[in-house]
Amino acid sequence: MPTVLEDLCDWAAGLRAEDVPERVRALAGSQLLSQLASIRAGAAHPLGRRMTDAFGPPFQPDARNSACVLAGLGSWLNLDDTAYAGHLSNSTAAVPVAFAYALGLSGAALLTAVVAANECAARITAAATLGPLRGHSAVHTHLAGAVAGRLHCEGADRTLWTAALSMAFSMPNRPLMRAFLASDGRLLNSLTPVRTAMDACDAARAGLSGPADVMEHPDGFLAHFAAVPLPTAVNAALGTRWHTETLSFKMHPGGPGIDAAVDCAADLHHELGSPRPDDIAEVVVETSLYTLLAARTAERYVTGPDAPLGALVLHTPYPVATALLTGGLTVADLTGPRVAERARWQVAQRVRLVHDEGFTRALFASQAPFGEAVRHAGEAAVPWLRDFAGPRLAAVAAEAAAGHRAPDFSGATKATGARVTVRLADGRVRSAERLIPLGGAGPHTRAHHAELTREKFIAHGGDKDVAAAAGEVADMTPGRLREWLGAALR
């Protein structure tokens, strides 16, 4: 009987462009443009320039090096796209870009490789979601995404896929939160596992292999990386439940969970007519437990303008204050001289976070980031929920997540909501609320993802004609695709 990894590899290695529904392919096209925007943003930042000084430019003669650099540049500003489950695009889009460019693949081949990588990485991440590592800290996502993205581009057979993935997961990477939040180590968060994955592919081509049962074995990956292992998530409903349909697109840096609060603050900026710091007496952000826990993790590192970037992108008060005063949040707001502006920190000190049980219920009722995993686990999820949320909120979360698991992800949502209330010095009170942030998985994003990601790409200095051509990627010849990718990162 095949292992869950062998099942996954058999399906993914055989995936062809005609097997992917058009709605899924279209989402992958938007994901590609969105991640190219994130790579542009990372490359333009002073820390990104140091990364390229160390490891070279995005496109190099050796596609393995290109894959590592592209993965690294797109990850550390929290502009990378997410899904159920994981921050996928740093490997699942970046690695296929590197190999499609080097090997001269067509647009259809590139998008199919992106989808194959998404499905492998998301499923393996979902299997370990109820554990200690989530979001950017779950760097094992990129072991799967990078192996799958490369091998699909290379046309490798299922035997090689199994050998490479089992080798990659034989020694999975794991970050230290101290380094992740407080040092430049964050810049290697995706680069390092992608490099490990490249080595695993090379080892497999030389005839080496890991254990095919590395996922479900009692001493395997899930036993060590999941409090509630879900091995059947790896191979459940292949070709029916497309995890690519759970994509959320990051429209501004920061996370997890601050997006809706920033959207609300930007709306209030316009409603209030560009308020000044002295106009604002208090800002109350009501949000889910998820956002609160991330904020508590970061807040001990954020004491002002000298805060490390790794913590600042997880911090709610500064991004909300910035959006209230300026109408938005950009990468430039996370570095000098803007991050040193006294007015922003004055308002940030007046931002107070409050738990809203309704938002926590909505969070667990949605598929991403972990509501679907709780549904999949059923009663087995209760101990993990108690550790995550405490006894009372564990019951709330379990009740919200209870119910029938949908046969597919065509209606998937990511409800990381927030309500922002501004109390003004003159006594007025204004409030804005958003359940799903702009770009988050849900009905609006399914209808408008192409235009949202075009806006994101242009906002990060991308060419308008390159953005307009993103919808044509599936029909691009190898020469046209190579030209388009080069222009996208020029």
Short mmCIF file of N, CA, C and O in Angstrom, two decimals, residues 128 130-143 168-180 185 188-190 192-194 196 220-227 384:
data_model
loop_
_atom_site.label_atom_id
_atom_site.label_comp_id
_atom_site.label_asym_id
_atom_site.label_seq_id
_atom_site.Cartn_x
_atom_site.Cartn_y
_atom_site.Cartn_z
N ALA A 128 0.53 19.42 9.40
CA ALA A 128 1.25 19.78 10.63
C ALA A 128 0.77 21.09 11.23
O ALA A 128 1.40 21.61 12.15
N LEU A 130 -1.70 21.91 13.22
CA LEU A 130 -2.01 21.88 14.65
C LEU A 130 -0.76 21.45 15.41
O LEU A 130 -0.62 20.31 15.86
N GLY A 131 0.15 22.39 15.51
CA GLY A 131 1.43 22.15 16.16
C GLY A 131 2.06 23.45 16.58
O GLY A 131 1.39 24.50 16.60
N PRO A 132 3.33 23.46 16.88
CA PRO A 132 3.97 24.67 17.41
C PRO A 132 4.34 25.71 16.36
O PRO A 132 4.60 26.85 16.70
N LEU A 133 4.36 25.32 15.08
CA LEU A 133 4.85 26.22 14.03
C LEU A 133 3.72 26.59 13.07
O LEU A 133 3.01 25.72 12.56
N ARG A 134 3.57 27.89 12.85
CA ARG A 134 2.54 28.38 11.93
C ARG A 134 3.10 29.55 11.15
O ARG A 134 4.06 30.21 11.57
N GLY A 135 2.45 29.85 10.02
CA GLY A 135 2.85 31.03 9.25
C GLY A 135 4.29 30.94 8.81
O GLY A 135 4.78 29.90 8.36
N HIS A 136 5.03 32.05 8.99
CA HIS A 136 6.42 32.10 8.54
C HIS A 136 7.32 31.15 9.32
O HIS A 136 8.38 30.76 8.82
N SER A 137 6.94 30.80 10.54
CA SER A 137 7.80 29.90 11.31
C SER A 137 7.73 28.46 10.79
O SER A 137 8.62 27.66 11.07
N ALA A 138 6.70 28.13 10.03
CA ALA A 138 6.56 26.79 9.45
C ALA A 138 7.37 26.71 8.16
O ALA A 138 6.83 26.60 7.06
N VAL A 139 8.69 26.76 8.29
CA VAL A 139 9.53 26.81 7.10
C VAL A 139 9.57 25.48 6.36
O VAL A 139 10.04 25.43 5.21
N HIS A 140 9.06 24.41 6.95
CA HIS A 140 8.96 23.15 6.22
C HIS A 140 8.06 23.26 5.00
O HIS A 140 8.16 22.44 4.08
N THR A 141 7.18 24.27 4.98
CA THR A 141 6.38 24.53 3.79
C THR A 141 7.27 24.59 2.56
O THR A 141 6.92 24.07 1.48
N HIS A 142 8.44 25.21 2.70
CA HIS A 142 9.28 25.48 1.54
C HIS A 142 10.14 24.28 1.14
O HIS A 142 10.66 24.24 0.01
N LEU A 143 10.30 23.32 2.03
CA LEU A 143 10.91 22.07 1.61
C LEU A 143 10.03 21.42 0.54
O LEU A 143 10.51 20.99 -0.52
N ALA A 168 14.35 15.58 1.74
CA ALA A 168 14.18 16.93 2.28
C ALA A 168 13.58 16.90 3.68
O ALA A 168 14.00 17.66 4.56
N PHE A 169 12.62 16.00 3.90
CA PHE A 169 11.95 15.94 5.21
C PHE A 169 12.66 15.03 6.20
O PHE A 169 12.21 14.87 7.33
N SER A 170 13.80 14.49 5.79
CA SER A 170 14.60 13.71 6.73
C SER A 170 15.30 14.60 7.75
O SER A 170 15.59 14.18 8.87
N MET A 171 15.59 15.85 7.34
CA MET A 171 16.22 16.81 8.25
C MET A 171 15.55 18.18 8.07
O MET A 171 16.13 19.12 7.54
N PRO A 172 14.28 18.32 8.51
CA PRO A 172 13.53 19.56 8.29
C PRO A 172 14.07 20.73 9.09
O PRO A 172 14.53 20.57 10.23
N ASN A 173 14.01 21.90 8.48
CA ASN A 173 14.49 23.12 9.14
C ASN A 173 13.48 23.59 10.19
O ASN A 173 12.29 23.36 10.09
N ARG A 174 14.01 24.31 11.18
CA ARG A 174 13.15 24.87 12.23
C ARG A 174 13.79 26.16 12.75
O ARG A 174 14.92 26.13 13.23
N PRO A 175 13.09 27.30 12.67
CA PRO A 175 13.69 28.57 13.09
C PRO A 175 13.59 28.78 14.60
O PRO A 175 12.75 28.18 15.28
N LEU A 176 14.44 29.66 15.11
CA LEU A 176 14.35 30.11 16.50
C LEU A 176 13.60 31.45 16.51
O LEU A 176 13.95 32.37 15.78
N MET A 177 12.58 31.57 17.34
CA MET A 177 11.75 32.77 17.35
C MET A 177 12.56 34.01 17.71
O MET A 177 12.31 35.10 17.19
N ARG A 178 13.52 33.86 18.60
CA ARG A 178 14.37 35.00 18.98
C ARG A 178 15.06 35.59 17.75
O ARG A 178 15.04 36.80 17.51
N ALA A 179 15.68 34.73 16.94
CA ALA A 179 16.38 35.20 15.74
C ALA A 179 15.38 35.71 14.70
O ALA A 179 15.64 36.71 14.01
N PHE A 180 14.24 35.04 14.59
CA PHE A 180 13.22 35.41 13.60
C PHE A 180 12.69 36.82 13.85
O PHE A 180 12.48 37.59 12.93
N GLY A 185 18.43 37.31 10.79
CA GLY A 185 18.19 35.91 10.50
C GLY A 185 16.89 35.68 9.76
O GLY A 185 16.74 34.70 9.02
N LEU A 188 16.81 34.85 6.03
CA LEU A 188 17.12 33.51 5.55
C LEU A 188 15.96 32.54 5.78
O LEU A 188 16.10 31.33 5.56
N ASN A 189 14.82 33.06 6.20
CA ASN A 189 13.69 32.23 6.60
C ASN A 189 13.21 31.31 5.48
O ASN A 189 12.80 30.17 5.74
N SER A 190 13.21 31.79 4.25
CA SER A 190 12.81 30.95 3.12
C SER A 190 14.01 30.47 2.32
O SER A 190 13.99 29.38 1.76
N THR A 192 16.93 29.43 3.31
CA THR A 192 17.58 28.24 3.86
C THR A 192 16.83 26.94 3.53
O THR A 192 17.44 25.98 3.04
N PRO A 193 15.50 26.85 3.77
CA PRO A 193 14.82 25.60 3.40
C PRO A 193 14.80 25.35 1.90
O PRO A 193 14.83 24.18 1.46
N VAL A 194 14.77 26.41 1.08
CA VAL A 194 14.83 26.20 -0.37
C VAL A 194 16.19 25.62 -0.76
O VAL A 194 16.27 24.71 -1.59
N THR A 196 18.03 23.74 1.16
CA THR A 196 17.96 22.33 1.61
C THR A 196 17.21 21.49 0.57
O THR A 196 17.62 20.36 0.25
N GLY A 220 8.43 9.85 12.44
CA GLY A 220 8.61 10.65 11.23
C GLY A 220 8.35 12.13 11.45
O GLY A 220 8.27 12.61 12.59
N PHE A 221 8.19 12.84 10.35
CA PHE A 221 8.05 14.30 10.39
C PHE A 221 6.87 14.76 11.23
O PHE A 221 7.01 15.62 12.11
N LEU A 222 5.69 14.23 10.97
CA LEU A 222 4.50 14.71 11.67
C LEU A 222 4.55 14.41 13.16
O LEU A 222 4.07 15.20 13.98
N ALA A 223 5.15 13.31 13.54
CA ALA A 223 5.26 12.97 14.96
C ALA A 223 6.07 14.00 15.72
O ALA A 223 5.84 14.23 16.91
N HIS A 224 6.99 14.67 15.03
CA HIS A 224 7.87 15.64 15.69
C HIS A 224 7.44 17.08 15.46
O HIS A 224 7.83 17.97 16.23
N PHE A 225 6.65 17.35 14.42
CA PHE A 225 6.31 18.73 14.07
C PHE A 225 4.82 19.04 14.24
O PHE A 225 4.40 20.16 13.97
N ALA A 226 4.03 18.10 14.68
CA ALA A 226 2.59 18.34 14.86
C ALA A 226 2.14 17.81 16.21
O ALA A 226 2.48 16.67 16.59
N ALA A 227 1.38 18.64 16.94
CA ALA A 227 0.76 18.16 18.17
C ALA A 227 -0.39 17.20 17.84
O ALA A 227 -0.66 16.25 18.57
N TRP A 384 -4.92 20.72 21.58
CA TRP A 384 -4.18 21.78 20.91
C TRP A 384 -4.90 23.12 21.09
O TRP A 384 -4.26 24.15 21.36
#
